[in-house]
Amino acid sequence: MSPRNLSDLLWACSRLDIFDSELFNEVISDATRRLEMYTAQGISLLVFALGYVGQRPRAVFMQALVRELRSRIDKEFDPQAISNVVYGMMRLGIRDDRLMKIVSEHLLRTGFDEFESLPLVCIASAYAKLECWNERLFASLGRSVIERLNDLPPRLVVMSALCFAQSTAALEESSFIMESILKGVEPRLNEFTNRDLSTISFAAGKFRQLSEAIDHDKPRAMYEAKDPFAKEVIEQVDRRTFESFTMQEMNLITYGLMRLQHRDEKFLLKAANQFVKNAAELTSVEIVNALYAFGRLEFVHLQFVHAMVEEVRRRNLVPEMTNLEMATLAYSLGLCRISVEEIMDAIAVQVVGRARECSGQGLAMVLWSMAVVNAKTHAEPLVSACLEEVSARGTQFDSSSISIIFWSSAILSGTASAVWALKIFFMPGFWSQGLDERSYAMIYHMYAALRAEAGLAMEELDGWYMCRRIYEEITGANIGQQNQRLSQRLRMQTIAHLANAMVPALEGFPEAGVRADIVIEKLQLIIEVEGPMRNVIPLDKAVAAMAEIEGEEGKEICGRTEEVIAEVRSEIECGLTGSAAFKRRLLRKCGWRVVTVSFDENEEYIADALCKMAEKKEKQDDGVDQEAEGDAEDDDAGAQGSFDEPAAATAPDVAAMAGDSFAGGISLVGDEVVEKEQVLSEYEKKVRAKLDLAVEELQRRILEERGNAAASSLFSNHLEYRRWQVGLEKDVIKEMLDSF
């Protein structure tokens, strides 16, 4: 057969979805031997056919292809042929630098004036997907797309938007091009099919995400209904009715709006109802993405979340999910402050078994969500697995992920896996990895837990003063209005106290090392004023209780997270978040009594009750010796004078070292953190030596007890094995502490 017939045959088979591996191999082998006899169009059809069916050619074919392109591209290859070659390489996922350089240089020499719209957009799409970021070429492609934007059909507009949205992260010029595309296409959205409308919404969201710095920790302060493109998309959806969109299309639109930071409650309410009605149609990734989008937009719709969770349960989706899907599902529930023990436990079981496969960000997302909703059923095995992974491959974890893992581990399991936590602290270069203030404050929680619960002198270790100082500054910067009113009322009642202060140490107890809302040292009492965001919603109980109370159908519980929590909390008991429970755990460990006060409780009643407690305490103290009335009067006068001391101090306490430099070799210079030559205390040297022995002992016991314990038939799954290892870790760290 002639080369032309062979190339036409292969192209026709690919378009008809006929794949015969023997036929394709024979044709490609023939082409490799005599590629110079194929026309430029024939070569392009061969490459396109290979890409269409996904069969990668051998290296010898690629060498022949590069040779022919180099010698013939300027004379024989027209725009369509070049487009077919590049598009085929994209479909194959082959980024051959030699080939791409030849094509790029040719396109920059000749320009795109002779290109039709389809080849032009296909080349742009191929370069974007292959991540071949040639700044001059993309600028030229972008100008050509903008010039003919009004003539492009919707499908090509969507392809262009996806291409330049992806290139925004690498090329500054793409931001201007993408802005021009969105501005030019906005009046034409009524020409778009539902599929095209949803896809360009997704592309617009991706562009915003890559072009703007988004604070992923506090979405509530930013998300409003203000994006003009998003408003036009919502108008189109309303005009066409929600029922006309498939669930996949609705998912793309919702996800795009989330990335555009556009929060429209009316639209979200209608979208939530559509997801509830058609929950059975959603795939696992669509369920996860929908929950994530609503969580990031801080729109909690209880019926919607319940419907999504029920689908996950009914189909038992968690074991089938990818690591990213599991992490996103857990993170979404954490954002909504919704506790579903069954789902969280299932995720924990899977992550314990897959910890080595998970990325640092994925582990951080799972642990953060577990800590927020205070899911502690499998907390110790999960924390042990995650901390061991950080200690084993710490260079693969960024500083943000490590700090979140430390914060979550302290909240969930305290000192259960202290051996791994200390090993991470002592890793070379730990304090020189570019930690920001937030990271230092989060790491401090692990320091506080090890100090209060394990009894380690953490103040002698590297990094303590930096973490403590930044924790005090961050937590002391704000004081709630309810806290201020309560402090003022207590001052009026002449009850000595500290407001928003670091908790002092009681006699015979270690220092808790945390900040509390109201501290009454005389009564050994801490008052914590908690707002709605310090609570989590038990989903099943909330849905059941609201269904009984409402009595009528149609009422929906939705809104911002704190609004929904406040409404649910009026009917059922909502538990505390992990961070709130962690603070109480440390305070009680250090001898304090802790009282939780709701943000909407009357501070006058609280102050009156405390006044009575204080009077009773004084009578008990003063009635011991009735003959010493004069001494008692002097004592009362002295106590009265103490009320004028910093009873309602709102400024943060300073650390033990008041200067700008801290122990452990770290100092602050302006806004930067500079690491000095590391100087270790004698205590830290001793701890490091003991820890090395403890880790060796732990590893020895694992091998000695069961041989290869993870593969032993004694353990039916990874969770059981990890529970067994946690027991060993506790024994080893206890022996290490006892040896001091």
XYZ file of C-alpha atoms in Angstrom:
740
model
C 0.000 0.000 0.000
C 1.084 3.534 -0.676
C 2.016 5.831 2.218
C -1.045 7.972 1.489
C -3.406 4.998 1.763
C -1.755 3.829 4.974
C -2.050 7.219 6.662
C -5.675 7.606 5.512
C -6.456 4.092 6.762
C -5.001 4.735 10.199
C -6.812 8.074 10.508
C -10.150 6.509 9.477
C -9.762 3.642 11.957
C -9.042 6.045 14.784
C -12.061 8.237 14.025
C -14.272 5.140 13.821
C -12.912 3.936 17.177
C -11.444 0.839 15.542
C -8.214 -0.093 17.248
C -6.239 -3.052 15.966
C -2.865 -3.049 17.692
C -1.299 -5.307 15.064
C -2.442 -3.019 12.238
C -1.224 0.118 14.014
C 2.145 -1.445 14.823
C 2.680 -2.565 11.231
C 1.785 0.847 9.783
C 3.974 2.732 12.264
C 6.881 0.337 11.638
C 6.519 0.953 7.903
C 6.348 4.705 8.453
C 9.470 4.616 10.616
C 11.440 2.989 7.782
C 10.261 5.305 4.970
C 8.796 8.403 6.653
C 10.491 10.595 4.043
C 8.093 9.127 1.472
C 5.022 10.294 3.418
C 3.560 13.689 2.642
C 3.315 16.302 5.382
C -0.421 15.671 5.553
C 0.186 11.914 5.818
C 2.653 12.367 8.679
C 0.213 14.613 10.533
C -2.614 12.077 10.096
C -0.403 9.296 11.486
C 0.469 11.311 14.592
C -3.145 12.411 15.045
C -4.365 8.801 14.786
C -1.839 7.607 17.353
C -2.934 10.339 19.731
C -6.612 9.641 19.162
C -6.302 5.964 20.141
C -3.598 6.612 22.749
C -0.890 4.313 21.376
C 2.579 5.647 22.069
C 5.123 5.137 19.273
C 8.637 3.878 19.795
C 11.619 6.177 20.152
C 12.815 5.429 16.604
C 9.565 6.808 15.200
C 9.970 9.987 17.264
C 13.507 10.399 15.922
C 12.274 10.033 12.355
C 9.420 12.472 13.020
C 11.769 15.114 14.446
C 14.116 14.658 11.475
C 11.308 15.149 8.946
C 9.858 18.151 10.772
C 13.231 19.866 10.948
C 13.826 19.518 7.219
C 10.287 20.036 5.856
C 8.245 22.167 8.272
C 8.918 25.487 6.506
C 8.146 24.157 3.034
C 5.497 21.441 3.272
C 3.635 21.595 6.602
C 0.543 23.785 6.467
C -1.259 25.065 9.617
C -3.622 22.071 9.732
C -0.749 19.577 9.517
C 1.194 21.352 12.281
C -1.941 21.414 14.424
C -2.491 17.667 13.924
C 1.078 16.859 14.960
C 1.036 19.014 18.100
C -2.469 17.915 19.058
C -1.484 14.263 18.627
C 1.522 14.738 20.899
C -0.772 16.301 23.494
C -3.195 13.363 23.344
C -0.248 10.999 23.783
C 1.143 13.045 26.671
C 4.545 13.255 24.965
C 6.449 16.487 25.429
C 9.434 16.098 23.130
C 11.549 19.210 23.608
C 13.186 18.841 20.184
C 9.856 18.657 18.385
C 8.269 21.485 20.397
C 11.260 23.739 19.791
C 11.075 23.185 16.021
C 7.343 23.919 15.951
C 7.634 26.952 18.259
C 10.381 28.576 16.205
C 8.409 28.014 13.005
C 5.209 29.497 14.474
C 7.048 32.546 15.794
C 8.564 33.135 12.344
C 5.343 32.731 10.370
C 2.683 33.912 12.816
C -0.968 32.799 12.882
C -2.529 34.936 10.147
C -3.023 31.936 7.860
C -4.428 29.708 10.612
C -8.101 28.918 10.754
C -9.781 29.112 14.145
C -9.793 25.382 14.939
C -6.060 24.710 14.325
C -5.202 27.901 16.219
C -7.143 26.900 19.331
C -5.954 23.281 19.130
C -2.320 24.406 19.166
C -2.956 26.680 22.157
C -4.714 23.864 23.997
C -1.940 21.375 23.220
C 0.811 23.716 24.431
C -1.111 24.374 27.661
C -1.753 20.712 28.433
C 1.854 19.802 27.684
C 2.900 22.731 29.921
C 5.216 24.044 27.251
C 5.283 27.664 28.434
C 6.807 29.758 25.645
C 6.000 33.339 26.632
C 6.349 34.861 23.159
C 4.318 32.098 21.533
C 1.473 32.342 24.058
C 1.389 36.112 23.685
C 1.062 35.720 19.913
C -1.593 33.006 20.317
C -3.512 35.185 22.753
C -3.527 38.197 20.448
C -4.808 36.058 17.590
C -7.583 34.599 19.763
C -8.675 38.035 21.004
C -8.713 39.487 17.467
C -11.141 36.834 16.227
C -12.981 36.251 19.525
C -16.344 37.489 18.235
C -16.167 35.037 15.330
C -15.184 31.993 17.375
C -17.957 29.462 18.036
C -18.720 28.849 21.752
C -16.891 25.514 21.802
C -13.612 27.111 20.669
C -14.095 30.001 23.099
C -14.356 27.461 25.915
C -11.202 25.644 24.752
C -9.335 28.961 24.604
C -10.508 29.917 28.084
C -9.355 26.606 29.556
C -5.985 26.970 27.840
C -5.187 30.512 28.982
C -6.629 29.930 32.462
C -4.122 27.118 32.944
C -1.236 29.203 31.617
C -1.967 32.061 34.040
C 0.132 30.438 36.759
C 3.235 30.451 34.528
C 2.818 33.473 32.233
C 1.847 37.014 33.253
C 0.609 37.874 29.756
C -2.071 35.196 30.049
C -3.868 37.174 32.774
C -4.558 40.025 30.363
C -5.599 37.584 27.627
C -7.958 35.729 29.959
C -9.506 38.960 31.242
C -10.126 40.005 27.636
C -11.728 36.652 26.809
C -14.089 36.811 29.791
C -15.016 40.419 29.109
C -15.623 39.737 25.428
C -17.629 36.566 25.965
C -19.871 37.876 28.744
C -22.468 39.386 26.357
C -22.478 36.149 24.306
C -23.276 33.680 27.086
C -26.815 33.226 25.798
C -25.275 31.544 22.701
C -23.597 28.892 24.840
C -25.055 25.470 25.467
C -25.437 24.367 29.076
C -22.281 22.307 28.746
C -20.259 25.207 27.358
C -21.661 27.586 29.987
C -20.654 25.285 32.835
C -17.185 24.695 31.367
C -16.370 28.365 30.867
C -17.565 29.025 34.435
C -15.077 26.424 35.604
C -12.328 28.003 33.459
C -13.074 31.467 34.864
C -12.845 30.078 38.385
C -9.543 28.361 37.652
C -8.186 31.627 36.268
C -9.163 33.543 39.412
C -7.664 30.864 41.623
C -4.313 30.943 39.827
C -4.122 34.707 39.385
C -5.081 35.857 42.878
C -3.715 35.012 46.312
C -6.612 33.413 48.167
C -6.575 32.998 51.939
C -7.813 29.427 52.365
C -8.031 29.748 56.130
C -10.708 32.447 56.416
C -13.148 32.305 53.515
C -15.933 34.082 55.396
C -14.324 37.502 55.223
C -13.988 37.490 51.449
C -16.814 35.704 49.680
C -19.539 38.047 48.452
C -21.817 38.314 45.414
C -19.694 40.821 43.510
C -18.141 39.161 40.445
C -19.813 40.481 37.235
C -19.040 37.379 35.177
C -20.440 35.126 37.900
C -23.593 37.249 38.061
C -24.115 36.812 34.324
C -23.645 33.041 34.638
C -26.230 32.890 37.430
C -28.688 34.908 35.340
C -28.231 32.439 32.501
C -28.879 29.488 34.828
C -32.011 31.133 36.240
C -33.267 31.928 32.754
C -32.775 28.356 31.538
C -34.064 26.791 34.829
C -31.991 24.566 37.074
C -33.752 21.426 35.886
C -32.286 21.812 32.390
C -28.730 21.308 33.685
C -27.200 17.919 34.359
C -25.595 17.326 37.754
C -22.147 17.371 36.164
C -22.848 20.790 34.660
C -24.281 22.118 37.921
C -21.215 20.824 39.735
C -18.881 22.678 37.371
C -20.852 25.918 37.759
C -20.905 25.722 41.555
C -17.203 24.928 41.678
C -16.453 27.812 39.336
C -18.443 30.241 41.498
C -16.498 29.087 44.533
C -13.212 29.850 42.811
C -14.598 33.190 41.657
C -15.329 33.887 45.357
C -18.909 34.716 44.432
C -21.402 33.903 47.186
C -25.053 34.198 46.146
C -27.298 32.559 48.749
C -30.366 32.422 46.507
C -28.458 30.565 43.811
C -26.776 28.268 46.324
C -30.129 27.394 47.892
C -31.584 26.389 44.519
C -28.432 24.484 43.601
C -28.506 22.642 46.935
C -32.084 21.538 46.298
C -31.065 20.211 42.877
C -28.215 18.237 44.401
C -30.571 16.812 47.034
C -33.130 15.712 44.421
C -30.527 14.094 42.161
C -27.992 12.851 44.709
C -28.156 9.311 43.327
C -26.778 10.520 39.962
C -23.598 11.993 41.415
C -20.244 10.266 41.204
C -17.955 10.231 44.227
C -15.798 13.063 42.889
C -18.906 15.168 42.181
C -20.195 14.613 45.722
C -16.850 15.657 47.158
C -16.528 18.710 44.893
C -20.065 19.872 45.683
C -19.460 19.618 49.430
C -16.128 21.407 49.069
C -17.612 24.245 47.006
C -20.413 24.842 49.514
C -17.955 24.632 52.398
C -15.574 27.157 50.839
C -18.497 29.484 50.112
C -19.478 29.042 53.762
C -23.026 28.095 52.906
C -24.186 25.265 55.157
C -27.395 23.567 54.002
C -28.112 20.733 56.421
C -30.414 18.794 54.099
C -27.856 19.034 51.292
C -24.970 17.853 53.463
C -27.128 15.049 54.848
C -28.100 13.907 51.337
C -24.460 13.841 50.199
C -23.347 11.981 53.318
C -26.166 9.459 52.915
C -24.993 8.715 49.372
C -21.464 8.131 50.631
C -22.825 5.762 53.262
C -25.302 3.965 51.016
C -22.736 3.233 48.329
C -19.866 2.747 50.796
C -17.763 5.141 48.746
C -14.955 5.922 51.192
C -12.866 2.754 50.524
C -13.140 3.404 46.771
C -12.140 7.078 46.937
C -8.728 8.353 45.941
C -6.523 9.898 48.621
C -7.358 13.386 47.382
C -11.101 12.706 47.403
C -10.974 11.406 50.980
C -8.961 14.401 52.147
C -11.334 16.821 50.419
C -14.409 15.102 51.878
C -13.021 15.332 55.405
C -11.875 18.922 54.858
C -15.316 19.939 53.575
C -17.057 18.571 56.666
C -14.519 20.400 58.806
C -15.212 23.679 57.011
C -18.929 23.250 57.695
C -18.263 22.292 61.346
C -20.306 19.126 60.820
C -19.522 15.918 62.664
C -20.335 12.572 61.029
C -18.517 9.999 63.131
C -19.105 7.089 60.769
C -17.588 8.924 57.788
C -14.678 10.362 59.756
C -13.871 6.963 61.251
C -13.956 5.329 57.811
C -11.601 7.994 56.434
C -9.238 7.539 59.384
C -9.106 3.777 58.794
C -8.250 4.281 55.119
C -5.617 6.958 55.768
C -3.865 4.803 58.376
C -3.455 2.120 55.720
C -2.514 4.508 52.912
C -0.375 7.018 54.822
C 2.694 6.345 52.676
C 0.717 7.028 49.510
C -0.772 10.328 50.733
C 0.739 13.722 50.017
C 1.690 16.054 52.832
C -1.201 18.349 52.010
C -3.626 15.418 52.015
C -2.516 14.234 55.459
C -2.728 17.791 56.772
C -6.271 18.209 55.419
C -7.460 14.971 57.027
C -5.863 15.684 60.401
C -7.097 19.289 60.411
C -10.686 18.225 59.802
C -10.472 15.487 62.456
C -9.156 18.039 64.944
C -11.834 20.602 64.103
C -14.776 18.226 64.581
C -12.978 16.458 67.470
C -13.198 12.987 65.886
C -11.101 10.922 68.292
C -12.234 7.317 67.745
C -9.129 6.390 65.737
C -7.134 9.517 66.580
C -4.067 7.891 68.126
C -3.365 5.398 65.294
C -3.987 8.115 62.700
C -1.676 10.628 64.367
C 1.014 7.976 64.843
C 0.919 7.048 61.154
C 1.034 10.683 60.008
C 3.834 11.782 62.337
C 5.903 8.738 61.407
C 5.499 9.679 57.743
C 6.645 13.243 58.435
C 9.703 11.974 60.293
C 10.505 9.514 57.479
C 10.059 11.834 54.489
C 10.070 15.307 55.995
C 11.599 16.916 52.905
C 8.420 16.069 50.961
C 6.254 18.086 53.380
C 6.021 21.860 53.172
C 6.160 23.971 56.329
C 2.426 24.708 56.266
C 1.501 21.014 56.187
C 3.928 20.188 59.005
C 2.567 22.945 61.245
C -1.039 21.858 60.627
C -0.116 18.239 61.375
C 1.536 19.304 64.644
C -1.470 21.414 65.668
C -3.909 18.623 64.869
C -1.791 15.944 66.542
C -1.588 17.904 69.787
C -5.371 18.306 69.808
C -6.240 14.735 68.859
C -3.765 12.578 70.761
C -1.591 14.817 72.907
C 1.608 13.004 73.804
C 0.596 9.526 72.566
C 3.095 9.765 69.680
C 5.567 12.075 71.389
C 8.485 9.980 70.151
C 7.761 10.950 66.528
C 6.931 14.568 67.405
C 10.276 15.028 69.136
C 12.097 13.316 66.296
C 10.562 15.820 63.849
C 11.538 18.759 66.078
C 15.131 17.523 66.041
C 15.333 16.989 62.266
C 18.215 18.938 60.669
C 16.996 22.236 59.243
C 13.558 22.060 60.865
C 13.643 25.692 62.005
C 15.120 26.976 58.731
C 12.314 25.854 56.408
C 10.613 29.253 56.171
C 7.921 29.037 58.844
C 5.492 31.945 58.980
C 3.863 33.365 62.120
C 0.810 31.157 61.782
C 3.010 28.069 61.576
C 4.947 28.991 64.720
C 1.686 29.512 66.618
C 0.332 26.130 65.491
C 3.546 24.298 66.374
C 3.330 25.846 69.837
C 0.295 23.647 70.604
C 2.521 20.575 70.458
C 5.069 22.295 72.701
C 2.321 23.100 75.222
C 0.972 19.533 75.170
C 4.408 17.963 75.685
C 5.144 20.385 78.504
C 1.854 20.064 80.396
C 0.999 16.418 79.742
C 4.382 14.727 79.387
C 6.277 16.919 81.833
C 9.108 17.749 79.444
C 10.905 21.040 80.016
C 10.054 22.275 76.535
C 11.191 25.795 77.408
C 14.740 24.411 77.276
C 14.341 23.207 73.695
C 15.105 24.973 70.451
C 12.260 27.113 69.098
C 10.240 27.369 72.318
C 10.502 31.106 72.862
C 9.781 31.971 69.253
C 6.653 29.792 69.186
C 5.510 31.042 72.594
C 6.036 34.700 71.741
C 4.160 34.502 68.447
C 1.344 32.461 70.021
C 0.912 35.161 72.666
C 0.911 37.950 70.088
C -1.617 36.273 67.794
C -4.027 35.112 70.504
C -3.749 38.357 72.454
C -4.548 40.608 69.518
C -8.323 40.195 69.785
C -10.819 40.031 72.611
C -14.502 39.317 72.060
C -17.229 41.797 72.948
C -18.898 39.305 75.303
C -15.553 38.737 76.995
C -15.081 42.483 77.441
C -18.570 42.946 78.905
C -18.077 40.049 81.306
C -14.713 41.440 82.392
C -16.249 44.868 83.031
C -19.071 43.315 85.053
C -16.591 41.335 87.161
C -14.591 44.487 87.785
C -17.759 46.250 88.920
C -18.393 43.354 91.308
C -14.804 43.742 92.578
C -13.823 40.211 91.590
C -10.100 40.018 90.900
C -9.466 38.426 87.529
C -7.449 38.518 84.328
C -9.105 38.878 80.919
C -7.714 37.370 77.719
C -4.543 36.441 79.564
C -2.012 33.636 79.582
C -3.039 31.301 82.391
C -0.623 31.384 85.360
C 0.633 28.211 86.999
C -1.064 27.008 90.175
C 1.020 25.852 93.099
C 1.990 22.232 92.636
C 0.897 22.104 88.983
C 2.672 22.775 85.674
C 1.811 25.828 83.607
C -0.905 25.186 81.005
C 0.715 27.597 78.556
C -2.541 28.668 76.886
C -4.560 31.861 76.821
C -7.981 31.956 78.504
C -10.875 34.406 78.328
C -11.358 34.984 82.074
C -8.930 33.782 84.765
C -9.972 33.942 88.443
C -6.929 32.627 90.245
C -8.480 32.934 93.701
C -11.187 30.427 92.744
C -8.879 28.373 90.506
C -11.503 28.998 87.845
C -11.331 29.609 84.096
C -14.309 30.991 82.171
C -14.306 30.378 78.425
C -16.759 32.453 76.385
C -17.495 30.423 73.264
C -19.220 31.589 70.093
C -20.992 29.363 67.556
C -17.794 28.608 65.625
C -16.486 26.768 68.683
C -19.227 24.162 68.270
C -19.732 21.313 65.828
C -23.056 20.027 64.540
C -23.807 16.307 65.025
C -25.418 15.861 61.619
C -27.709 12.883 62.203
C -29.050 14.210 65.508
C -29.537 17.672 64.045
C -31.494 16.460 61.015
C -33.678 14.171 63.156
C -34.356 16.854 65.761
C -35.167 19.527 63.210
C -37.529 17.179 61.351
C -39.489 16.560 64.561
C -39.574 20.190 65.641
C -40.490 21.809 62.338
C -43.729 19.916 61.877
C -44.167 21.322 58.398
C -42.292 20.440 55.231
C -40.351 22.922 53.204
C -38.420 24.747 55.908
C -34.716 24.568 55.169
C -31.887 25.080 57.623
C -29.202 26.943 55.739
C -26.976 29.981 55.906
C -23.532 30.875 57.146
C -21.885 28.369 59.424
C -22.349 30.332 62.647
C -26.011 31.027 61.821
C -26.786 27.351 61.279
C -24.896 26.316 64.425
C -26.797 28.889 66.491
C -30.131 27.615 65.157
C -29.266 23.963 65.705
C -27.784 24.607 69.145
C -31.079 26.066 70.323
C -32.629 22.613 69.897
C -29.885 20.055 70.548
C -26.555 19.903 72.315
C -23.582 20.592 70.067
C -20.122 19.447 71.064
C -17.022 21.614 71.184
C -14.455 21.803 68.438
C -11.171 20.024 68.988
C -9.212 23.198 69.764
C -11.700 24.218 72.479
C -11.617 20.719 73.988
C -7.803 20.731 73.847
C -7.593 23.945 75.860
C -9.904 22.519 78.540
C -7.878 19.318 78.657
C -4.656 21.190 79.370
C -6.283 23.514 81.902
C -7.792 20.651 83.894
C -4.483 18.797 83.744
C -2.915 21.863 85.351
C -5.413 22.045 88.227
C -7.944 24.553 86.886
C -11.707 24.265 86.866
C -13.191 25.313 83.535
C -16.641 26.765 82.933
C -17.975 27.278 79.412
C -20.232 30.271 78.857
C -22.224 30.767 75.687
C -21.692 34.005 73.807
C -25.386 34.910 74.196
C -25.663 34.318 77.954
C -26.303 37.250 80.286
C -23.038 38.341 81.848
C -24.852 39.870 84.843
C -26.051 36.473 86.045
C -22.582 35.044 85.566
C -20.994 37.860 87.554
C -23.545 37.496 90.370
C -22.879 33.761 90.620
C -19.128 34.336 90.721
C -19.567 37.018 93.360
C -21.386 34.528 95.586
C -18.643 31.952 94.991
C -15.999 34.508 95.934
C -17.866 35.498 99.110
C -18.224 31.859 100.101
C -14.523 31.315 99.496
C -13.657 34.352 101.648
C -15.867 33.147 104.500
C -14.208 29.754 104.399
C -10.782 31.367 104.520
C -11.663 33.992 107.151
C -13.700 31.721 109.432
C -10.812 29.439 110.290
C -9.774 31.610 113.223
C -12.560 33.904 114.502
C -10.258 35.387 117.146
C -8.087 37.017 114.488
C -10.733 39.545 113.405
C -8.270 42.368 113.158
C -6.010 40.299 110.955
C -9.012 39.318 108.880
C -9.945 42.964 108.374
C -6.411 43.705 107.252
C -6.576 40.782 104.864
C -9.886 42.054 103.459
C -8.439 45.510 102.974
C -5.431 44.026 101.213
C -7.662 41.944 98.986
C -9.778 44.988 98.187
C -6.695 46.825 97.083
C -5.753 44.018 94.702
C -8.865 44.621 92.609
C -7.188 47.659 91.052
C -4.414 45.495 89.630
C -4.650 44.342 86.020
C -8.050 42.706 86.476
C -9.126 43.104 82.870
C -5.808 43.141 81.125
C -6.292 42.834 77.394
C -2.680 43.118 76.308
C -0.838 39.834 75.746
C 1.607 38.695 78.382
C 5.229 38.894 77.322
C 7.418 35.829 77.249
C 10.118 35.155 79.795
C 12.643 36.901 77.556
C 11.347 40.330 76.714
C 13.895 41.160 74.046
C 13.704 40.537 70.342
C 16.016 37.559 70.466
C 15.111 34.186 71.771
C 16.805 31.040 72.957
C 17.359 28.280 70.495
C 19.229 30.251 67.850
C 16.313 32.155 66.276
C 15.847 35.926 66.222
C 13.413 38.368 64.700
C 14.746 40.964 62.288
C 11.880 43.141 61.074
C 9.315 40.815 59.506
C 11.832 38.103 58.752
C 12.985 35.156 60.774
C 16.732 34.581 60.610
C 18.403 31.419 61.885
C 21.623 31.860 63.781
C 24.222 29.274 64.574
C 22.387 26.629 66.555
C 23.356 26.521 70.233
C 21.702 23.685 72.127
C 21.099 23.657 75.864
C 22.460 20.815 77.953
C 18.914 19.646 78.556
C 18.184 19.457 74.822
C 21.381 17.526 74.193
C 20.271 15.059 76.833
C 16.777 14.783 75.331
C 18.180 14.212 71.844
C 20.447 11.435 73.086
C 17.631 9.781 75.021
C 15.303 10.088 72.032
C 17.755 8.340 69.709
C 17.862 5.446 72.147
C 14.063 5.464 72.441
C 13.580 5.288 68.664
C 16.060 2.428 68.417
C 14.252 0.635 71.242
C 10.883 1.144 69.551
C 12.145 -0.285 66.275
C 13.794 -3.192 68.092
C 10.585 -4.083 69.924
C 8.549 -3.979 66.750
C 10.897 -6.461 65.088
C 11.360 -8.564 68.197
C 7.700 -8.872 69.122
C 6.250 -9.967 65.821
C 9.081 -10.142 63.311
C 7.597 -8.159 60.467
C 4.643 -6.999 62.565
C 2.739 -5.270 59.777
C 2.529 -8.501 57.796
C 1.666 -10.737 60.736
C -1.617 -12.635 60.717
C -2.220 -11.307 64.222
C -3.389 -8.017 62.726
C -6.349 -8.153 60.367
C -5.809 -4.612 59.077
C -3.464 -1.642 59.293
C -5.545 -0.020 62.027
C -5.064 -2.911 64.447
C -1.339 -2.963 63.750
C -1.061 0.768 64.287
C -2.963 0.548 67.596
C -0.452 -2.061 68.716
C 2.426 0.199 67.685
C 0.905 3.182 69.533
C 0.987 1.078 72.690
C 4.697 0.478 72.144
C 5.277 4.193 71.507
C 3.600 5.086 74.811
C 5.710 2.560 76.696
C 8.930 3.756 75.096
C 8.288 7.461 75.729
C 7.281 6.715 79.335
C 10.522 4.832 79.906
C 12.434 7.707 78.342
C 10.779 10.260 80.632
C 11.321 8.064 83.690
C 15.031 7.895 82.889
C 15.479 11.661 83.368
